[in-house]
Amino acid sequence: MASHHVVEQGEYLALIALKHGFSSYLTLWDHPQNSELRKKRLNPNILFPGDRVFIPDKEEKEESGSTDKRHSFTFRGQRLNLCLVLENIYEQPIANAECKLKVESETFELTTDAKGKVEQEIKADAQRGLLSVKDPHTPINEIIIPIKIGHLDPVEEVSGQKARLNNLGYAAGPVEGEDEAENEERFLSAVEEFQCEHGLKVDGICGAATQAKLKQAHGC
Amino acid sequence: MADKLEANIRKISGGGIVAEHVPLPRPEAAVAPTIAKDHNTIKTALVPFACWRANDMRFEFESSFVLPEIQEEVGALKELIDRHTLTDSQGQPKHRPALTVFGHADPTGSDDFNKMLSGRRAQAIYGMLIRKVELWEDLYSNPLGNDKWEPKAIRIMQTTLGQPISEKPSASTRKTLFRAYMDHVCTIRDETGAPVVDGKGLPVQLELKSTDFLASGGDSGGKGDFQGCSEFNPILMFSQQENARFSDPKNKSERDKENASNRRVVIFLFRPGVRINAGAWPCPRAKEGVAACKKRFWSDAAKRRSFQEKRREFRDTRDTFACRFYHRLSSNSPCERGLVSFEIRLYDLMGRAIGQAPFELKVGLRKPIRGTASDDGSVIAQDLELPNRVLIDWGFPPEKDQKPDLVFNLDMFLTHENLTKEDEARQKLHNLGYPRTNRLSSNVEAFQSDHGHLANPPLSANGQLDDRTLELIRSVHQSCEDDLRNNPPTESGP
């Protein structure tokens, strides 16, 4: 039976597809019933809690229906790409740095490229990871960054703005607020600081121009 | 006063604070699995982990000259740096934390003048820590307003070092003098004041290198290593009413005292290995104007900088700093949280203030603070937690080469303002010289007979703590300065 899936925090389309037995998230993403969602979110991996994803009947799920695809579906072998770019405080890439990326039970030894980039295929249902980086320019410090895969909200949402500002080192406060006044101050300060460093009008309001710049600076 | 544990305070003295910040855990990075050219950028942030603050009392009044008593705070800074220095496999120090120095002026006078003045205090501290005598020579030979090192600073340095006093020493004499004085105040001392010696019997000093600072001394004007914040980041802003009153020139000295907590030098420490590129550092050099500061202001900086209906303190309202960049660096710092401060005037038995009185102040269980009162005999003790007991010993300025004889002493109880009227009277009377060990009614009676004539109609000495008596105790306690002058106490001591 066709149904709707209501997105929860931390869910991205590949994960939702897997939960409903689809080997490719594109089956859902390209479905005409999901055209509104596609228009609204642009990126199937950046959804917002409460978003509704149309789940078609399984009959329509695979056009080709070949045995190979079935095989991969049964083993839930679909992989997902995770790409991280590491920068130091002055937006200089942390290049040629040794990293260890632990995702769920897998550990990958990686080295950043000249642009500070690491890329890794991970399991499509991965949620948690831990990245440790040895910056060759600060021989003593190992930077350890816990990561939550699929938890990035759209940039139009405050939670998505905070998460991007935090990733970019602006300390915008916890994404789910606790102590209100203090967190308001942190968010305001992070927005203004970001605007100031990116040549935007400094007004503390994370409007369309700031959102666009934030998305660009963050990379998604 | 600490409402919640925000930091690990290592040391508080009247002269400053040394503390470690409680690190805010880096939030988990929320990232998206990627398609096409998308990526997730993760940037490291510049976050200080500890702070050091030297209060106004560690400087000559209105001057950048560092007083000898700063050695207490220098000792605490060395402890802090040592604790966070990474050593190699042989236990030799390898990487020290990175430092940057911020000077702050109070919100009186012009922004431009205060920018220079605050920069000069930062320069004095920075120069002292790395023994760069030329930076002190620069301050000496280019006076700014009342910040003149000749003759007082020279005299203090010579006295401290036990050298003969000479006016206007030559450039080469100054060079030797500055260096010897820097070494002296950066010498680590034990409880008794004796220099601590190392394995070779040499005195231990705190001496840093320019490469120990955040921009590694990469900029000849010290960009990133030391700077002045002008009057942009006060921890206390007067109310409109207070400001109006203090604008009257006859209240200048009171205003200066109230503003003492704003005049300070703060050092932030960053993890070993952290370095910045001076060119990308937002703060202008100590000798540059305020333009670059203003670029980093909060969008509502004008409001933050204006005197508002109510008095504002950074620890409560968090809206007194105009510079957002500094606010972000310091918002988690106990050095800027601002604890209670109070002023004590030191008198002789005739009720005359003793200028330059040597004193020793004990607060609670803390190590005693030694220092010298200002020319009008006042001592401002900052960063106190309440309630607390304060003991102070003081005396007359000693003759040359003599040890000070602290002939007077007093102990005081400091508390919050919401006391019962009996407790308030007990403590205020105690501070006025009616010992707490006496019965309250006898103290009230003695007070009434000593001061009752000041009230209209005069109070009778009945030992009753009525409203009019309490009112008079309060006003005498408040204005004890004038009162003591007019009615020198004869038996109860200062």
XYZ file of C-alpha atoms in Angstrom:
714
model
C 0.000 0.000 0.000
C 1.283 3.423 -0.906
C 1.835 5.622 2.154
C 3.620 8.698 3.485
C 6.728 8.682 5.610
C 7.058 11.590 8.030
C 10.708 12.536 8.354
C 12.292 12.434 11.787
C 15.496 14.106 12.916
C 18.504 12.347 11.459
C 16.641 10.743 8.556
C 17.855 11.266 5.031
C 16.291 9.884 1.891
C 18.690 6.992 1.355
C 17.987 5.836 4.891
C 14.229 6.206 4.444
C 14.404 4.276 1.169
C 16.248 1.488 2.911
C 13.706 1.370 5.723
C 10.950 0.849 3.180
C 12.856 -1.732 1.160
C 14.030 0.389 -1.765
C 17.590 -0.063 -2.900
C 17.810 3.364 -4.493
C 16.582 6.592 -2.962
C 16.020 7.829 -6.541
C 12.927 5.655 -6.793
C 11.400 7.840 -4.112
C 13.023 11.125 -5.083
C 12.039 10.951 -8.729
C 8.487 9.828 -8.034
C 5.972 12.392 -9.372
C 4.197 12.399 -5.990
C 7.379 13.733 -4.402
C 7.864 16.601 -6.837
C 6.796 19.175 -4.207
C 9.375 17.856 -1.761
C 12.011 17.818 -4.471
C 11.302 21.455 -5.272
C 11.318 22.466 -1.642
C 14.392 20.663 -0.398
C 16.598 20.353 -3.492
C 18.844 17.869 -1.698
C 17.402 14.440 -0.791
C 19.873 14.106 2.053
C 18.906 17.366 3.717
C 15.321 16.957 4.858
C 13.553 18.516 7.805
C 11.637 16.717 10.538
C 7.993 16.776 9.548
C 8.642 16.626 5.813
C 6.401 14.033 4.135
C 7.883 11.570 1.679
C 5.534 9.621 -0.565
C 6.294 5.912 -0.441
C 4.986 4.171 -3.558
C 3.805 0.567 -3.663
C 6.578 -1.962 -3.906
C 5.299 -3.109 -7.324
C 6.487 0.124 -8.848
C 9.743 0.072 -6.994
C 12.279 -1.169 -9.550
C 11.724 -0.583 -13.215
C 14.248 -3.147 -14.399
C 13.556 -5.814 -11.810
C 16.784 -7.611 -12.610
C 18.152 -10.257 -10.271
C 21.314 -8.221 -9.625
C 19.390 -5.311 -8.147
C 17.365 -7.629 -6.031
C 20.538 -9.096 -4.725
C 21.884 -5.779 -3.600
C 18.538 -4.910 -2.049
C 18.437 -8.079 -0.016
C 21.888 -7.449 1.404
C 21.257 -3.800 2.020
C 24.585 -3.219 0.412
C 23.904 0.291 -0.810
C 26.742 2.688 -0.085
C 26.603 6.387 0.442
C 29.180 9.053 -0.102
C 30.387 11.262 2.733
C 32.566 14.213 1.826
C 34.175 16.466 4.417
C 36.407 19.501 3.883
C 38.615 20.476 6.788
C 39.755 24.044 7.300
C 41.722 25.845 9.964
C 40.673 29.071 11.658
C 41.552 31.185 8.653
C 39.738 29.082 6.087
C 42.987 27.569 4.953
C 42.533 23.907 4.106
C 44.048 21.383 6.477
C 45.916 19.684 3.661
C 47.692 16.319 3.637
C 46.498 15.557 7.116
C 46.099 12.042 8.383
C 42.561 11.318 9.524
C 40.755 8.454 11.014
C 37.066 8.244 10.238
C 35.057 5.856 12.300
C 31.509 5.269 11.120
C 29.440 2.840 13.103
C 31.639 -0.287 13.209
C 33.937 0.605 10.299
C 37.188 2.568 10.583
C 38.820 4.231 7.593
C 42.346 5.624 7.459
C 42.314 8.646 5.178
C 44.506 11.549 4.149
C 43.118 14.938 3.211
C 43.979 16.248 -0.232
C 45.458 19.682 -1.007
C 42.035 21.232 -0.485
C 41.544 19.580 2.875
C 39.017 17.132 1.454
C 38.332 13.548 2.472
C 35.748 11.362 0.813
C 34.508 8.004 1.921
C 31.771 5.576 1.023
C 29.817 4.623 4.070
C 26.814 2.437 4.804
C 23.522 3.965 3.789
C 22.064 3.609 7.263
C 25.012 5.177 9.070
C 24.131 7.654 11.795
C 27.156 8.304 13.988
C 30.788 8.845 13.284
C 33.961 10.149 14.787
C 36.611 11.970 12.846
C 40.080 12.504 14.270
C 42.496 14.690 12.393
C 46.194 15.210 12.855
C 46.952 18.635 11.462
C 50.582 18.559 10.271
C 50.914 22.260 11.126
C 49.966 21.762 14.748
C 51.921 18.602 15.498
C 50.572 18.311 18.988
C 46.888 18.631 18.515
C 44.631 15.940 17.365
C 41.286 17.395 16.487
C 38.433 15.071 17.339
C 35.088 15.792 15.795
C 32.029 13.694 16.528
C 29.695 13.651 13.555
C 26.004 12.965 13.160
C 25.259 11.777 9.667
C 22.008 12.936 8.124
C 21.246 15.386 10.888
C 21.909 18.498 8.849
C 18.669 20.428 8.448
C 17.866 22.698 5.480
C 19.513 26.119 5.583
C 16.108 27.830 5.639
C 15.555 26.438 9.138
C 17.198 27.924 12.241
C 18.457 24.466 13.219
C 20.121 24.150 9.819
C 21.683 27.591 10.160
C 23.016 26.802 13.624
C 24.446 23.470 12.506
C 26.291 25.063 9.572
C 27.602 27.902 11.735
C 28.823 25.370 14.284
C 30.560 23.304 11.615
C 32.237 26.479 10.396
C 33.536 27.205 13.899
C 31.219 30.079 14.820
C 29.906 28.448 18.003
C 26.239 29.237 17.431
C 25.086 27.181 20.406
C 23.370 23.806 20.595
C 21.030 23.052 17.721
C 18.316 22.103 20.174
C 18.229 25.055 22.571
C 18.327 24.743 26.353
C 19.239 27.938 28.173
C 17.404 30.430 26.036
C 18.908 33.860 26.609
C 22.439 32.565 26.421
C 21.777 30.598 23.272
C 20.076 33.525 21.621
C 23.190 35.550 22.273
C 25.416 32.834 20.828
C 23.344 32.495 17.697
C 23.128 36.252 17.160
C 26.835 36.620 17.718
C 27.629 33.769 15.328
C 25.381 35.198 12.609
C 26.897 38.668 12.925
C 30.424 37.304 12.981
C 29.740 35.234 9.887
C 28.207 38.221 8.105
C 31.162 40.374 9.090
C 33.712 37.885 7.796
C 31.864 37.315 4.542
C 31.255 40.907 3.524
C 27.518 40.834 4.208
C 25.507 43.528 5.936
C 25.939 42.936 9.660
C 22.467 42.934 11.150
C 22.285 39.626 13.003
C 19.384 38.461 10.857
C 19.994 35.236 9.009
C 17.971 36.190 5.918
C 18.099 34.942 2.341
C 21.484 36.453 1.450
C 23.108 35.139 4.615
C 21.523 31.724 4.104
C 22.847 31.526 0.564
C 26.335 32.494 1.673
C 26.155 30.045 4.550
C 25.187 27.215 2.220
C 28.029 28.134 -0.107
C 30.604 28.385 2.692
C 29.487 25.092 4.175
C 29.285 23.268 0.872
C 25.686 22.069 1.111
C 28.570 35.450 44.059
C 29.323 32.646 41.672
C 25.859 31.515 40.696
C 27.099 28.453 38.868
C 30.430 26.849 38.369
C 31.628 28.410 35.174
C 35.310 27.933 35.468
C 38.181 26.693 37.423
C 39.498 29.753 39.179
C 43.101 29.079 40.041
C 43.805 32.235 41.883
C 42.152 35.497 42.742
C 44.074 38.270 44.355
C 43.310 41.930 44.757
C 45.582 42.431 41.799
C 44.052 40.055 39.347
C 42.641 36.681 38.409
C 44.092 33.577 36.866
C 41.574 31.016 35.737
C 40.818 28.246 33.333
C 37.699 28.410 31.247
C 35.285 25.557 31.362
C 35.431 24.378 27.779
C 32.181 24.352 25.924
C 32.056 20.946 24.323
C 32.273 21.233 20.585
C 28.814 20.297 19.356
C 28.613 17.240 17.171
C 28.964 18.197 13.556
C 25.641 17.569 11.823
C 26.550 16.568 8.292
C 24.685 15.461 5.203
C 25.622 12.447 3.100
C 26.819 13.942 -0.132
C 25.687 13.918 -3.715
C 27.425 15.531 -6.685
C 29.776 18.308 -5.608
C 28.329 18.832 -2.174
C 30.559 18.684 0.824
C 30.466 19.537 4.514
C 33.043 22.039 5.657
C 34.334 21.624 9.160
C 36.455 24.430 10.532
C 38.473 24.625 13.687
C 37.691 27.553 15.975
C 39.932 29.844 17.977
C 38.896 29.331 21.576
C 40.972 30.436 24.571
C 41.209 27.933 27.406
C 42.457 30.162 30.191
C 42.801 33.791 31.157
C 44.875 36.124 33.273
C 43.865 39.559 34.429
C 45.875 42.347 36.016
C 43.715 44.928 37.722
C 44.117 48.685 37.679
C 45.854 48.628 41.062
C 48.832 46.894 39.463
C 49.499 50.036 37.411
C 50.520 53.509 38.431
C 47.399 55.730 38.366
C 46.542 56.825 34.800
C 49.818 55.329 33.663
C 51.089 52.300 31.780
C 53.827 51.797 34.352
C 53.564 48.369 36.001
C 53.908 48.425 39.785
C 56.209 45.963 41.575
C 53.311 44.144 43.245
C 52.402 42.617 39.891
C 54.908 39.912 40.727
C 52.130 38.090 42.518
C 50.082 37.805 39.327
C 53.202 37.047 37.285
C 53.855 34.094 39.572
C 50.331 32.835 39.000
C 50.743 33.262 35.238
C 53.894 31.158 35.297
C 52.086 28.399 37.162
C 49.304 28.482 34.605
C 51.678 28.395 31.624
C 53.774 25.615 33.133
C 50.735 23.492 33.829
C 49.714 23.658 30.188
C 53.119 23.374 28.541
C 53.628 20.190 26.591
C 56.910 18.467 27.209
C 58.958 16.142 25.039
C 59.902 12.593 25.977
C 62.740 13.892 28.179
C 60.335 16.099 30.089
C 61.720 19.274 28.509
C 59.197 21.981 27.657
C 58.357 21.763 23.997
C 55.224 23.739 23.284
C 53.897 26.520 25.445
C 50.345 27.824 25.277
C 49.917 30.825 22.976
C 49.123 34.206 24.528
C 47.613 37.481 23.421
C 47.305 40.613 25.564
C 44.331 43.016 25.660
C 44.436 46.381 27.440
C 41.198 48.113 28.454
C 40.467 51.715 29.425
C 37.384 53.049 31.195
C 34.592 54.886 29.384
C 35.787 58.432 30.074
C 37.670 60.570 27.615
C 37.857 60.038 23.884
C 37.914 56.701 22.071
C 41.138 57.607 20.293
C 42.994 58.614 23.433
C 41.758 55.522 25.265
C 42.783 53.324 22.372
C 46.350 54.553 22.775
C 46.280 54.366 26.574
C 44.898 50.816 26.657
C 47.437 49.820 24.007
C 50.235 51.241 26.154
C 49.263 49.122 29.145
C 49.143 46.029 26.930
C 52.534 46.995 25.518
C 53.967 47.384 29.034
C 52.835 43.888 30.038
C 53.928 42.300 26.771
C 57.320 44.056 26.913
C 57.798 42.923 30.498
C 57.022 39.265 29.738
C 59.438 39.024 26.820
C 61.973 41.492 28.349
C 61.787 43.766 25.345
C 63.334 46.844 26.904
C 62.754 48.932 23.763
C 59.000 48.699 24.281
C 59.381 50.270 27.724
C 61.822 52.832 26.389
C 59.148 53.740 23.848
C 56.592 54.275 26.620
C 59.120 56.266 28.647
C 60.240 58.555 25.864
C 56.774 59.154 24.378
C 54.536 60.206 27.263
C 50.794 60.350 26.600
C 48.688 62.706 28.730
C 49.233 61.746 32.353
C 51.004 58.566 31.344
C 54.461 59.926 32.039
C 57.114 57.604 33.398
C 59.386 60.416 34.516
C 59.947 60.858 37.404
C 57.636 58.586 39.392
C 58.096 55.314 37.528
C 61.860 55.754 37.525
C 61.797 56.427 41.244
C 59.642 53.363 41.964
C 61.935 51.143 39.903
C 65.044 52.429 41.636
C 63.475 52.136 45.080
C 62.255 48.624 44.369
C 65.709 47.566 43.238
C 67.378 49.333 46.172
C 69.254 51.684 43.881
C 70.017 55.351 44.581
C 67.354 57.689 43.202
C 68.488 59.643 40.175
C 66.333 61.966 38.078
C 66.300 61.563 34.318
C 68.743 58.694 33.930
C 70.575 58.403 30.615
C 69.329 56.083 27.887
C 71.881 53.428 28.721
C 71.100 53.620 32.450
C 67.412 53.282 31.636
C 68.075 50.230 29.541
C 69.798 48.509 32.453
C 67.215 49.764 34.919
C 64.214 48.560 32.877
C 65.760 45.154 32.363
C 66.639 44.734 36.036
C 63.154 45.832 37.076
C 61.471 43.482 34.598
C 63.583 40.615 35.922
C 62.728 41.623 39.464
C 58.955 41.661 38.995
C 59.048 38.449 36.943
C 60.990 36.602 39.637
C 58.977 33.860 41.274
C 58.804 34.108 45.030
C 57.661 31.789 47.784
C 55.271 32.603 50.635
C 57.953 34.523 52.503
C 58.862 36.637 49.505
C 62.193 34.885 48.938
C 63.064 34.065 45.318
C 62.479 30.476 44.295
C 65.676 28.943 42.892
C 66.142 26.225 40.305
C 68.448 23.192 40.469
C 71.466 25.359 39.689
C 70.629 27.825 42.426
C 69.460 30.492 39.978
C 66.276 32.440 40.672
C 63.298 31.223 38.685
C 61.695 33.845 36.470
C 58.878 33.982 33.989
C 60.445 34.979 30.707
C 58.597 34.362 27.473
C 59.669 34.615 23.859
C 57.876 36.572 21.177
C 57.141 33.202 19.550
C 55.060 32.246 22.594
C 52.435 34.735 21.481
C 49.509 34.088 19.205
C 51.017 35.706 16.105
C 54.537 34.521 17.034
C 55.883 38.070 16.999
C 55.448 37.978 13.237
C 54.294 41.582 13.009
C 56.677 44.353 14.046
C 53.799 46.352 15.537
C 52.730 43.359 17.623
C 49.500 42.678 15.717
C 47.842 39.625 17.211
C 50.238 39.617 20.169
C 49.158 42.687 22.125
C 46.520 45.344 21.595
C 44.368 47.947 23.280
C 40.567 47.798 23.216
C 40.133 51.496 24.063
C 37.005 51.909 26.200
C 34.926 49.609 24.037
C 34.657 46.694 26.429
C 33.828 47.889 29.927
C 32.613 45.346 32.446
C 30.618 48.061 34.201
C 28.485 50.776 32.618
C 27.060 53.475 34.883
C 23.379 54.355 34.845
C 22.420 57.661 33.219
C 21.909 59.132 36.644
C 25.312 58.019 37.903
C 26.947 59.263 34.757
C 25.316 62.664 35.120
C 26.589 62.927 38.654
C 30.079 61.769 37.719
C 30.234 64.268 34.864
C 30.676 66.963 37.476
C 34.441 67.550 37.706
C 34.302 67.580 41.488
C 33.199 63.937 41.430
C 36.077 62.891 39.189
C 37.961 60.972 41.820
C 34.862 59.032 42.819
C 34.150 58.272 39.183
C 37.713 57.082 38.650
C 37.393 54.716 41.581
C 34.025 53.362 40.464
C 35.536 52.785 37.057
C 38.576 50.909 38.366
C 37.264 47.506 37.351
C 37.067 48.662 33.743
C 40.761 49.496 33.612
C 42.447 46.152 33.264
C 44.786 44.067 31.199
C 43.622 40.613 30.175
C 45.674 37.842 28.612
C 43.970 34.947 26.883
C 45.775 31.649 26.546
C 45.269 29.248 23.683
C 46.251 25.620 23.393
C 49.891 24.924 22.618
C 50.476 24.866 18.918
C 47.678 27.288 18.063
C 48.997 30.176 16.010
C 47.363 32.833 13.894
C 48.389 34.776 10.895
C 48.824 38.401 12.012
C 47.463 39.682 8.716
C 44.116 37.990 9.283
C 43.771 39.082 12.932
C 40.889 41.544 13.290
C 42.325 43.751 16.043
C 44.412 46.742 15.001
C 47.927 47.214 16.350
C 48.298 48.894 19.729
C 49.376 52.081 17.974
C 46.667 52.125 15.336
C 43.369 53.975 15.553
C 39.913 52.628 16.293
C 38.666 52.075 12.728
C 39.392 48.338 12.645
C 37.848 47.928 16.113
C 34.606 49.461 14.897
C 34.368 46.999 12.035
C 34.030 44.266 14.635
C 31.322 45.985 16.639
C 27.981 44.420 17.379
C 25.284 45.796 15.081
C 23.714 47.447 18.138
C 27.026 48.697 19.538
C 25.738 52.263 19.941
C 23.118 51.028 22.371
C 25.595 48.857 24.230
C 27.916 51.830 24.638
C 25.268 54.285 25.842
C 24.493 54.973 29.459
C 21.093 53.468 30.100
C 18.519 53.861 32.784
C 20.066 51.155 34.920
C 23.667 50.384 35.809
C 24.821 47.380 33.792
C 27.494 44.825 34.593
C 28.798 42.339 32.072
C 28.331 39.385 34.408
C 24.601 40.077 34.663
C 23.471 41.779 31.471
C 26.192 40.598 29.063
C 25.613 43.650 26.904
C 28.395 46.032 27.871
C 31.015 45.057 25.279
C 30.809 46.860 21.957
C 33.318 44.596 20.226
C 31.744 41.344 19.176
C 35.077 39.701 18.501
C 36.274 40.369 22.050
C 32.903 39.388 23.465
C 33.162 36.028 21.712
C 36.668 35.415 23.010
C 35.826 36.370 26.561
C 32.206 35.433 27.103
C 33.150 32.203 28.824
C 35.983 33.744 30.792
C 36.003 34.121 34.569
C 38.419 37.040 34.131
C 35.613 39.089 32.659
C 32.837 37.812 34.861
C 33.602 40.512 37.381
C 33.200 39.669 41.020
C 32.626 42.168 43.797
C 35.071 44.945 44.466
C 35.256 47.426 47.284
C 37.414 50.279 48.399
C 39.146 50.740 51.731
C 40.728 53.993 52.867
C 43.635 53.647 55.241
C 43.919 56.213 58.028
C 46.220 56.966 60.908
C 44.938 57.352 64.445
C 44.161 60.994 63.835
C 41.850 60.128 60.977
C 44.273 61.318 58.308
C 44.557 59.225 55.188
C 47.976 57.628 54.739
C 49.106 58.052 51.154
C 51.262 55.191 49.811
C 50.516 53.160 52.933
C 51.982 49.665 52.751
C 49.303 47.077 53.454
C 48.614 43.393 53.674
C 45.113 42.240 52.867
C 43.753 38.826 53.742
C 40.508 37.658 52.250
C 39.059 34.484 53.663
C 41.613 31.723 53.380
C 43.462 33.196 50.449
C 47.111 34.014 50.521
C 47.684 37.566 51.783
C 47.968 40.291 49.180
C 50.677 42.866 49.809
C 50.596 46.241 48.181
C 50.823 49.976 48.501
C 47.818 52.280 48.805
C 47.325 55.151 46.385
C 48.357 58.728 47.168
C 45.056 59.311 48.954
C 45.386 56.142 51.012
C 42.857 54.066 49.160
C 43.021 50.395 48.303
C 40.561 48.822 45.930
C 40.135 45.117 46.426
C 38.523 43.422 43.467
C 37.149 40.014 42.640
C 35.846 39.085 46.042
C 33.233 36.514 46.676
C 30.604 37.262 49.275
C 30.091 36.843 52.143
C 33.651 37.100 53.198
C 35.882 38.227 55.971
C 38.632 40.665 55.143
C 41.583 41.451 57.364
C 43.827 44.334 56.580
C 47.084 45.400 58.200
C 48.694 48.683 57.249
C 51.253 51.234 58.333
C 53.166 54.299 57.262
C 55.365 54.324 54.163
C 58.730 53.008 55.345
C 61.982 54.922 55.305
C 64.350 53.957 52.535
C 65.662 50.393 52.900
C 63.382 49.746 55.865
C 60.773 47.051 56.032
C 57.276 48.439 56.460
C 55.873 48.210 59.948
C 52.181 47.366 59.702
C 51.014 48.938 62.941
C 47.284 49.126 62.257
C 44.815 46.386 61.580
C 41.150 45.906 61.087
C 38.925 43.052 60.175
C 35.748 43.510 58.242
C 32.750 41.470 57.226
C 31.550 41.856 53.706
C 28.076 40.660 52.898
C 25.250 41.059 50.484
C 23.001 44.017 50.973
C 19.896 42.116 52.047
C 20.716 41.725 55.709
C 18.603 42.001 58.790
C 18.973 45.449 60.261
C 20.672 44.036 63.352
C 23.318 42.254 61.279
C 23.813 45.282 59.120
C 24.244 47.516 62.167
C 26.561 45.012 63.832
C 28.832 44.860 60.802
C 28.799 48.532 59.951
C 29.501 49.453 63.554
C 32.318 46.919 63.598
C 33.826 48.512 60.509
C 33.504 51.886 62.197
C 35.566 50.644 65.119
C 32.898 49.332 67.519
C 34.059 45.742 67.916
C 31.664 42.996 67.005
C 32.551 41.214 70.221
C 30.657 43.872 72.203
C 26.925 43.603 72.713
C 25.034 45.312 69.913
C 23.133 47.536 72.326
C 26.337 48.831 73.900
C 27.792 49.538 70.457
C 24.614 51.319 69.405
C 24.717 53.351 72.570
C 28.387 54.246 72.062
C 27.681 55.159 68.470
C 24.716 57.308 69.489
C 26.797 59.156 72.007
C 29.675 59.658 69.537
C 27.638 60.602 66.485
C 24.110 61.349 67.729
C 24.681 65.090 67.445
C 24.911 64.739 63.652
C 21.214 63.896 63.450
C 18.505 66.500 63.613
C 17.088 66.367 66.233
C 20.092 64.701 67.895
C 19.797 61.059 68.899
C 19.746 60.169 72.535
C 22.147 57.472 73.691
C 19.582 54.809 74.568
C 21.105 51.767 72.856
C 17.934 51.271 70.747
C 18.477 50.399 67.101
C 15.617 52.479 65.700
C 15.250 53.608 62.110
C 16.871 56.979 62.659
C 19.865 55.380 64.351
C 20.280 52.855 61.548
C 20.011 55.668 59.025
C 22.799 57.524 60.776
C 24.981 54.407 60.999
C 24.559 53.994 57.268
C 25.394 57.560 56.446
C 28.397 57.648 58.757
C 29.635 54.367 57.308
C 29.186 55.684 53.778
C 30.869 58.987 54.341
C 33.270 57.780 56.969
C 36.002 59.551 55.111
C 34.647 63.051 55.772
C 33.276 62.062 59.097
C 36.567 60.730 60.322
C 38.261 63.923 59.273
C 35.867 66.044 61.282
C 35.593 63.740 64.254
C 38.843 61.855 64.629
C 38.196 58.827 66.775
C 40.328 58.887 69.855
C 39.810 55.534 71.490
C 38.316 53.154 69.000
C 41.143 53.410 66.492
C 40.882 53.950 62.774
